[in-house]
PDB file of C-alpha atoms in Angstrom:
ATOM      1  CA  UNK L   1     -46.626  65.712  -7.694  1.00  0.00           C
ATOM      2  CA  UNK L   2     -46.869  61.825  -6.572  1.00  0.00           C
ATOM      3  CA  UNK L   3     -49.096  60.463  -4.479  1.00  0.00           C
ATOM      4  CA  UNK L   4     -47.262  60.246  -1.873  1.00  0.00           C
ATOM      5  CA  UNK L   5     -46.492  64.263  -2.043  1.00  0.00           C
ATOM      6  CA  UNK L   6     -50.248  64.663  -2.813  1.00  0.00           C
ATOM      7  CA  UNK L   7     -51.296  62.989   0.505  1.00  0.00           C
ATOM      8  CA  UNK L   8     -48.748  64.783   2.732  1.00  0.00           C
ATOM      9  CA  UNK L   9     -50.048  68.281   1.194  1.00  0.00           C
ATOM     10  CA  UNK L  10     -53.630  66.990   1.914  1.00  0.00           C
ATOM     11  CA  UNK L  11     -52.901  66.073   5.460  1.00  0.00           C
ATOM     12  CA  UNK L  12     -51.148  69.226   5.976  1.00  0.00           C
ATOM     13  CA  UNK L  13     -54.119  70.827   4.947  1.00  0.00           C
ATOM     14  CA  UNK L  14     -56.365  69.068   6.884  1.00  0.00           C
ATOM     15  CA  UNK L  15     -54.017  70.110   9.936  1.00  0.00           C
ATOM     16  CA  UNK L  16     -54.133  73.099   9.577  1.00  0.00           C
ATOM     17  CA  UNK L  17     -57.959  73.157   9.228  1.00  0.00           C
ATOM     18  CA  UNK L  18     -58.260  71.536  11.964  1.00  0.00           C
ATOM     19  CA  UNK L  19     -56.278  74.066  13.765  1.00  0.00           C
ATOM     20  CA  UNK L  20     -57.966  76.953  12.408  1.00  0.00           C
ATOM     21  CA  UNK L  21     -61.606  75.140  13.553  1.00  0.00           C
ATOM     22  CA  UNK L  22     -60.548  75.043  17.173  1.00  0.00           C
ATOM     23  CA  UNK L  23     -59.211  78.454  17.453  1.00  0.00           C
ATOM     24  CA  UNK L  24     -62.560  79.369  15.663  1.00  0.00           C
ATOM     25  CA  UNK L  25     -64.932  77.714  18.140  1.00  0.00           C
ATOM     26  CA  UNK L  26     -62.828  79.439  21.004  1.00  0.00           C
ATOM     27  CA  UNK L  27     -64.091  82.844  18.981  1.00  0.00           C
ATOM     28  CA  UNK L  28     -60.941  84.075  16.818  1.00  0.00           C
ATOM     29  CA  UNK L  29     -62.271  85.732  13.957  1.00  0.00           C
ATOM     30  CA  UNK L  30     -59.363  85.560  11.584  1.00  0.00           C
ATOM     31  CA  UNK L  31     -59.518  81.474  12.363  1.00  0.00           C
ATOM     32  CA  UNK L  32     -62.824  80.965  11.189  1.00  0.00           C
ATOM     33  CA  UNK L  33     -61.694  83.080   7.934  1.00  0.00           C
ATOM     34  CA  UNK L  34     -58.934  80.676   7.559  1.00  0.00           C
ATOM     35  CA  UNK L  35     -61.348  77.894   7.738  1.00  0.00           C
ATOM     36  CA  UNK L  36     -63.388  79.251   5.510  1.00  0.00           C
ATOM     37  CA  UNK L  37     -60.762  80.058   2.503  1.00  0.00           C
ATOM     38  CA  UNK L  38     -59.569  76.302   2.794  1.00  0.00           C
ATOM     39  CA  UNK L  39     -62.946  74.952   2.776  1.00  0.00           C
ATOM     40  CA  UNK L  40     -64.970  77.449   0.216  1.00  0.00           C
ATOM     41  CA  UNK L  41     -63.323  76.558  -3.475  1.00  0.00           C
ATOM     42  CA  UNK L  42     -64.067  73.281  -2.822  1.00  0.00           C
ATOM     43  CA  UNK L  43     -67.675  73.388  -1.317  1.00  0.00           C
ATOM     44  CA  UNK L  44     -68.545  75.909  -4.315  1.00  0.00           C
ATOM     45  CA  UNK L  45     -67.065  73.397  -6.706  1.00  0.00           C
ATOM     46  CA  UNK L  46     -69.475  70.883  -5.402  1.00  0.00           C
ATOM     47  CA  UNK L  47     -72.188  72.427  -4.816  1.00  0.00           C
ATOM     48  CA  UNK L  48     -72.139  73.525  -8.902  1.00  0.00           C
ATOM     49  CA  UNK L  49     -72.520  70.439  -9.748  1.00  0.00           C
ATOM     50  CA  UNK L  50     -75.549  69.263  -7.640  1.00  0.00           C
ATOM     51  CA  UNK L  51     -77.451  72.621  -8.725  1.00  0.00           C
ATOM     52  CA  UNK L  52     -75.358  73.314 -12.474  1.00  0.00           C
ATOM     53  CA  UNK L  53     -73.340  75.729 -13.905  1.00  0.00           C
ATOM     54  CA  UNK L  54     -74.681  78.940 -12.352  1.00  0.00           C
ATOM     55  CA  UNK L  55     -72.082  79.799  -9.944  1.00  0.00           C
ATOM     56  CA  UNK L  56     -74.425  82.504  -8.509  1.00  0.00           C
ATOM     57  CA  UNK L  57     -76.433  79.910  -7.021  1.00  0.00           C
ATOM     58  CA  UNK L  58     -74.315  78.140  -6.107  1.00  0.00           C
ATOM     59  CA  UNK L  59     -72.504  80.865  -4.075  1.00  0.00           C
ATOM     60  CA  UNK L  60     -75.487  81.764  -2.556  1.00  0.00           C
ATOM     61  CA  UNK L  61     -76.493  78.001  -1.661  1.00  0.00           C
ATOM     62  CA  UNK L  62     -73.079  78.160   0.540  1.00  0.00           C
ATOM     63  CA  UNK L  63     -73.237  81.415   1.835  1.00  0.00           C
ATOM     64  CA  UNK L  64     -76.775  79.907   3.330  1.00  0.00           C
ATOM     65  CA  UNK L  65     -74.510  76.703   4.566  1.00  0.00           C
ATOM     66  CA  UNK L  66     -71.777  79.083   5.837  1.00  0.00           C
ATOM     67  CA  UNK L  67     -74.000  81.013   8.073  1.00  0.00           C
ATOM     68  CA  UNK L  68     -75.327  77.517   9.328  1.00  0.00           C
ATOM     69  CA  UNK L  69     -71.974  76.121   9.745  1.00  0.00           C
ATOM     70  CA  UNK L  70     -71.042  79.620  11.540  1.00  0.00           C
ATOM     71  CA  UNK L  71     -74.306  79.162  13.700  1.00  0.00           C
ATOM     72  CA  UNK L  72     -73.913  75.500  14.657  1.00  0.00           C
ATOM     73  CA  UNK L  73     -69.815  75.649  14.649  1.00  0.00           C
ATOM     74  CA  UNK L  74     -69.583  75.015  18.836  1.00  0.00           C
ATOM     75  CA  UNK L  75     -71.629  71.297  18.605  1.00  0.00           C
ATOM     76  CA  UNK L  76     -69.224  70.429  15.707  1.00  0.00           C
ATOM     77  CA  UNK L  77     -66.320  68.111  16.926  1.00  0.00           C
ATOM     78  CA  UNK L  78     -63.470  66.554  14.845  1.00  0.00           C
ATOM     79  CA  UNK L  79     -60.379  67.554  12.820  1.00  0.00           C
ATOM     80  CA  UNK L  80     -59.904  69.083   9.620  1.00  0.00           C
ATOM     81  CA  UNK L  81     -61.104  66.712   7.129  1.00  0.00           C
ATOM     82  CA  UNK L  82     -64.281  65.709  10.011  1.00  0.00           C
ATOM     83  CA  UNK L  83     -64.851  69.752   9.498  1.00  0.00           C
ATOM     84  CA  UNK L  84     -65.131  69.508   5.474  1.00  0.00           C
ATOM     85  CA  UNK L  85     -67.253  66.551   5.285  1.00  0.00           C
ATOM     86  CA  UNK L  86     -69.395  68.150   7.909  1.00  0.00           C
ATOM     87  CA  UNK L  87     -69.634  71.537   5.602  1.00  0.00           C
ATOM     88  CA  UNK L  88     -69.973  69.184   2.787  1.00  0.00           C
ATOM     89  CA  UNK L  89     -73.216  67.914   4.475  1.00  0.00           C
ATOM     90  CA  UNK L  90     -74.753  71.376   5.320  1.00  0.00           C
ATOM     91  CA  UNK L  91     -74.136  72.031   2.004  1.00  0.00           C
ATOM     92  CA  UNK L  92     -75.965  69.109   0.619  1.00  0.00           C
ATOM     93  CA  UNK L  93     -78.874  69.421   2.324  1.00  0.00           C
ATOM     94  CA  UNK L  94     -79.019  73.530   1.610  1.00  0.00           C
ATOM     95  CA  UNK L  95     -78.734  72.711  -2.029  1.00  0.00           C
ATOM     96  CA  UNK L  96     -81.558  69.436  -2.352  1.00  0.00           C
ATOM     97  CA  UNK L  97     -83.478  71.879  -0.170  1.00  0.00           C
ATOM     98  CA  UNK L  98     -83.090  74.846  -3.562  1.00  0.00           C
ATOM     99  CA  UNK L  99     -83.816  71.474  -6.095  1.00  0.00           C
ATOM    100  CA  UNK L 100     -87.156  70.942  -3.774  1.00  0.00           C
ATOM    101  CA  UNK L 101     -88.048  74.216  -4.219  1.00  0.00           C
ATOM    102  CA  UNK L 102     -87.058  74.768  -7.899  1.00  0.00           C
ATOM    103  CA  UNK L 103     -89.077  71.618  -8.438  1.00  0.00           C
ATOM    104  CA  UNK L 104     -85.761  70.654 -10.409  1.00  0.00           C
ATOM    105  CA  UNK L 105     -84.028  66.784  -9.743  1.00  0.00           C
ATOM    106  CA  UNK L 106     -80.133  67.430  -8.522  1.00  0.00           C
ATOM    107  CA  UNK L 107     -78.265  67.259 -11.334  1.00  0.00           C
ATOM    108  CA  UNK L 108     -76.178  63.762 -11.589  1.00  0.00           C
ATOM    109  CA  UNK L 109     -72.943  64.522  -9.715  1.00  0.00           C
ATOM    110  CA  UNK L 110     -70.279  61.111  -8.256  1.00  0.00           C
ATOM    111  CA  UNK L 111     -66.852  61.679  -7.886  1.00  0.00           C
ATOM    112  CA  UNK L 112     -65.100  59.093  -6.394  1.00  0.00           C
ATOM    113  CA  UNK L 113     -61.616  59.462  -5.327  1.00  0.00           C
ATOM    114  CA  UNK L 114     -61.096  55.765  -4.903  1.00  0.00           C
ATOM    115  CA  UNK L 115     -60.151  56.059  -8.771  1.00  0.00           C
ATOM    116  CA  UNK L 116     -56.824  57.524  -7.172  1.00  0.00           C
ATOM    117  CA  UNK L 117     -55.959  54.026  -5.929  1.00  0.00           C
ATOM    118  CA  UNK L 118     -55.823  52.279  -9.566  1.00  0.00           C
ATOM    119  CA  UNK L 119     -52.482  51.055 -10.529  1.00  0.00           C
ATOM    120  CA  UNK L 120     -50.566  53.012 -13.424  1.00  0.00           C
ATOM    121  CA  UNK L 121     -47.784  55.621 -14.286  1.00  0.00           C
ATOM    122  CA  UNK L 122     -50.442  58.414 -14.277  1.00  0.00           C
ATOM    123  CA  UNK L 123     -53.195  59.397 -11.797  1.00  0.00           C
ATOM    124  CA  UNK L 124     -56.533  58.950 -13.909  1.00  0.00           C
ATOM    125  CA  UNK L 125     -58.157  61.634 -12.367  1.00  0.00           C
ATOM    126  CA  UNK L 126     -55.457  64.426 -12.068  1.00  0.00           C
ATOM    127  CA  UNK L 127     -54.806  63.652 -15.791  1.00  0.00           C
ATOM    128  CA  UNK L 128     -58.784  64.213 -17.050  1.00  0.00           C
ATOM    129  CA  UNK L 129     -59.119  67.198 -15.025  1.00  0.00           C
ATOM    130  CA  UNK L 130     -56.261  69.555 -15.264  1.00  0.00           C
ATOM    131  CA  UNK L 131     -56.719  68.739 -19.207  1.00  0.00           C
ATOM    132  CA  UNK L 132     -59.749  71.171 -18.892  1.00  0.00           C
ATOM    133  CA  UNK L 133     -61.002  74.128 -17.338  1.00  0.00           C
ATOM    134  CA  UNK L 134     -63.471  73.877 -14.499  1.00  0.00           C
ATOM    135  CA  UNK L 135     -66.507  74.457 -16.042  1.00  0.00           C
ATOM    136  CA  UNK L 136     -66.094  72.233 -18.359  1.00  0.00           C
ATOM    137  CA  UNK L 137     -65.376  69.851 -15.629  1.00  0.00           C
ATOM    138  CA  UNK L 138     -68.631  70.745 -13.945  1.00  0.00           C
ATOM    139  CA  UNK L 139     -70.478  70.047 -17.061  1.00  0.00           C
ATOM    140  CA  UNK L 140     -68.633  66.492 -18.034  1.00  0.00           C
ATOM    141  CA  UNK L 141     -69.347  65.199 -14.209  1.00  0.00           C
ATOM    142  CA  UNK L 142     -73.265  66.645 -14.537  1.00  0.00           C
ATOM    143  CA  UNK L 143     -73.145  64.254 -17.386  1.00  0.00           C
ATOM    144  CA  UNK L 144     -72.898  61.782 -15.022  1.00  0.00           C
ATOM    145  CA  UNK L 145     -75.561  59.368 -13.452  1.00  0.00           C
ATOM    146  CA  UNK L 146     -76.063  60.834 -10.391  1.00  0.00           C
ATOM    147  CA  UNK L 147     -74.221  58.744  -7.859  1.00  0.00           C
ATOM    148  CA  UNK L 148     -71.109  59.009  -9.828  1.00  0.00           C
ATOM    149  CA  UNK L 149     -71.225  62.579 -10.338  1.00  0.00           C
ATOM    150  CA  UNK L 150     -71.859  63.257  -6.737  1.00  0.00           C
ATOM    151  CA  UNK L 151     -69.257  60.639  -5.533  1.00  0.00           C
ATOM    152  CA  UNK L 152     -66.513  62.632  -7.958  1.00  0.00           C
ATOM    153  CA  UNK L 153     -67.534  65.807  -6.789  1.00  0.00           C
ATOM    154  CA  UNK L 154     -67.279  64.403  -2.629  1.00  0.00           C
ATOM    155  CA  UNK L 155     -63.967  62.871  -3.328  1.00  0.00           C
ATOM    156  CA  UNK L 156     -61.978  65.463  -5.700  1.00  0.00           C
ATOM    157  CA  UNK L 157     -63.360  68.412  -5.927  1.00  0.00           C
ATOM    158  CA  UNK L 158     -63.980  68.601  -1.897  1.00  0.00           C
ATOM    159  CA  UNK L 159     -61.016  66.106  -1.322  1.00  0.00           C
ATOM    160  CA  UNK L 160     -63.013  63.788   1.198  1.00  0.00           C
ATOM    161  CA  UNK L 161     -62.008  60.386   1.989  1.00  0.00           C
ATOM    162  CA  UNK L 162     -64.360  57.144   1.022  1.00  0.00           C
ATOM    163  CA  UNK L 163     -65.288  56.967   4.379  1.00  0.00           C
ATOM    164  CA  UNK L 164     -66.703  60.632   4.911  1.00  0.00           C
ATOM    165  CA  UNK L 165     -68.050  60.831   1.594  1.00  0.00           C
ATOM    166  CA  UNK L 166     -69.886  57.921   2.462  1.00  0.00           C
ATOM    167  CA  UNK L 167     -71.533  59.896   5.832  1.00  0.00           C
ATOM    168  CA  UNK L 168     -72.528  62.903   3.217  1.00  0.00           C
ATOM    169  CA  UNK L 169     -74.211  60.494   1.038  1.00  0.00           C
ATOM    170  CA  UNK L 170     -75.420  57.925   3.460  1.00  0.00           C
ATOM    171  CA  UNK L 171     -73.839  55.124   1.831  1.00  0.00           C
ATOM    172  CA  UNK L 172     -71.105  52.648   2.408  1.00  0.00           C
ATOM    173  CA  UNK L 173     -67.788  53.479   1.616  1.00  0.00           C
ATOM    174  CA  UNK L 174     -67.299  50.559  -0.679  1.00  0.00           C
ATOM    175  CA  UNK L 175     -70.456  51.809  -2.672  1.00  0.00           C
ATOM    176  CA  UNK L 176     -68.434  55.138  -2.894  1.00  0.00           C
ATOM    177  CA  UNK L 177     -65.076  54.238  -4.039  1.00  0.00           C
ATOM    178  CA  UNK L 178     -67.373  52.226  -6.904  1.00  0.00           C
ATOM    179  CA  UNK L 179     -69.247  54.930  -8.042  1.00  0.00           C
ATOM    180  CA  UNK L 180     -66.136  57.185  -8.381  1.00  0.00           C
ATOM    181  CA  UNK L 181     -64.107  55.023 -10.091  1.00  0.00           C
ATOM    182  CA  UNK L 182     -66.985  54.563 -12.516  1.00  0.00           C
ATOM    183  CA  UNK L 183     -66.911  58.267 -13.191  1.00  0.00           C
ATOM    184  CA  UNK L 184     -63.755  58.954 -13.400  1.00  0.00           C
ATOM    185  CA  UNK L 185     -63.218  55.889 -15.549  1.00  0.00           C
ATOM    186  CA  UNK L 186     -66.627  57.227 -18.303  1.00  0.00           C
ATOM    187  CA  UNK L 187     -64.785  61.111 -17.347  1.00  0.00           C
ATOM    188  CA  UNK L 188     -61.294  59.816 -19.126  1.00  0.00           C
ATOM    189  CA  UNK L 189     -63.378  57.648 -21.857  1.00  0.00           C
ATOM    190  CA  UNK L 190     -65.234  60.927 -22.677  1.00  0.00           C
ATOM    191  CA  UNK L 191     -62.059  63.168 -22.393  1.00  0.00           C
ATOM    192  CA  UNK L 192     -60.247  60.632 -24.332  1.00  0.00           C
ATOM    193  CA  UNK L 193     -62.657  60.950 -27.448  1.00  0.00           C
ATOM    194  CA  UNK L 194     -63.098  64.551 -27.270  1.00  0.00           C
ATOM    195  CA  UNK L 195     -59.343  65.333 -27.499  1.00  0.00           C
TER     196      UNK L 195
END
């Protein structure tokens, strides 16, 4: 699929998330569930790679978020993709919260999706990634300085924009887009030499 087809599915997505969080926060049950299956694979994916491989955790770090998210869902307002980064940022602070208390550093995570926007035949990215299975994935981007992994994990693996991932982190967008292109760049560079 292009980019162009990649972005409409995206946006569709997001539409319909956003959808699905309105009808949620008026108190439809089967909404919220809709929310949560577009949101979840994505927030688990990230949330592995702050706190490593054990999915365990990290499924329990975002059932903690989800019952947060569920909790605080009526102050939330924005559309689909606000609603991710917003879940993206509960989850963040549930999981440095488990690092605090596992006296452990979070493990280096950047994904940037800005690496999307370099100019070539092939998306970068796509290409290192669906030459591998996921936890191998999670294990290449924990290689990662931090800032990178986390920016790669934000921007593909939860699908935010620069802009939002840059609210999660609390940096500027531009610093973002930098840090993911960096990983993904040292993510084909590794995958490159490995196949």
């Amino acid at each position: 699929m292009g980019r162009g087809g990649e972005l409409r599915r995206v946006r569709a997505r997001d539409e319909e998330l956003g959808v699905a969080v309105a009808r949620a926060q008026e108190g439809d049950e089967t909404a919220f569930a809709v929310a949560y299956r577009l949101v979840q694979p994505g927030l688990v994916g990230y949330l592995r790679g702050l706190v490593g491989h054990d999915g365990e955790v990290a499924e329990d770090i975002a059932a903690e978020a989800w019952l947060e998210i569920a909790r605080d869902l009526g102050r939330f307002r924005g559309d689909g993709a606000g609603f991710r980064g917003w879940t993206a940022t509960i989850a963040r602070h549930r999981a440095l919260d488990h690092l605090r208390r596992q006296k452990v550093r979070p493990r280096p995570s950047a994904l940037e999706q800005d690496m999307l926007d370099l100019p070539g035949p092939h998306s970068t990215p796509e290409q290192a990634l669906e030459s591998i299975s996921t936890g191998e994935a999670l294990a290449l981007i924990a290689g990662l300085p931090r800032d990178q992994a986390e920016a790669v994990l934000l921007r593909v693996v939860v699908g935010l924009d620069a802009s939002t991932a840059a609210r999660v982190l609390g940096k500027r967008p531009g610093a973002v887009r930098t840090a993911a292109y960096r990983g993904l760049r040292r993510l084909a560079r590794q995958l490159g030499g490995s196949r």
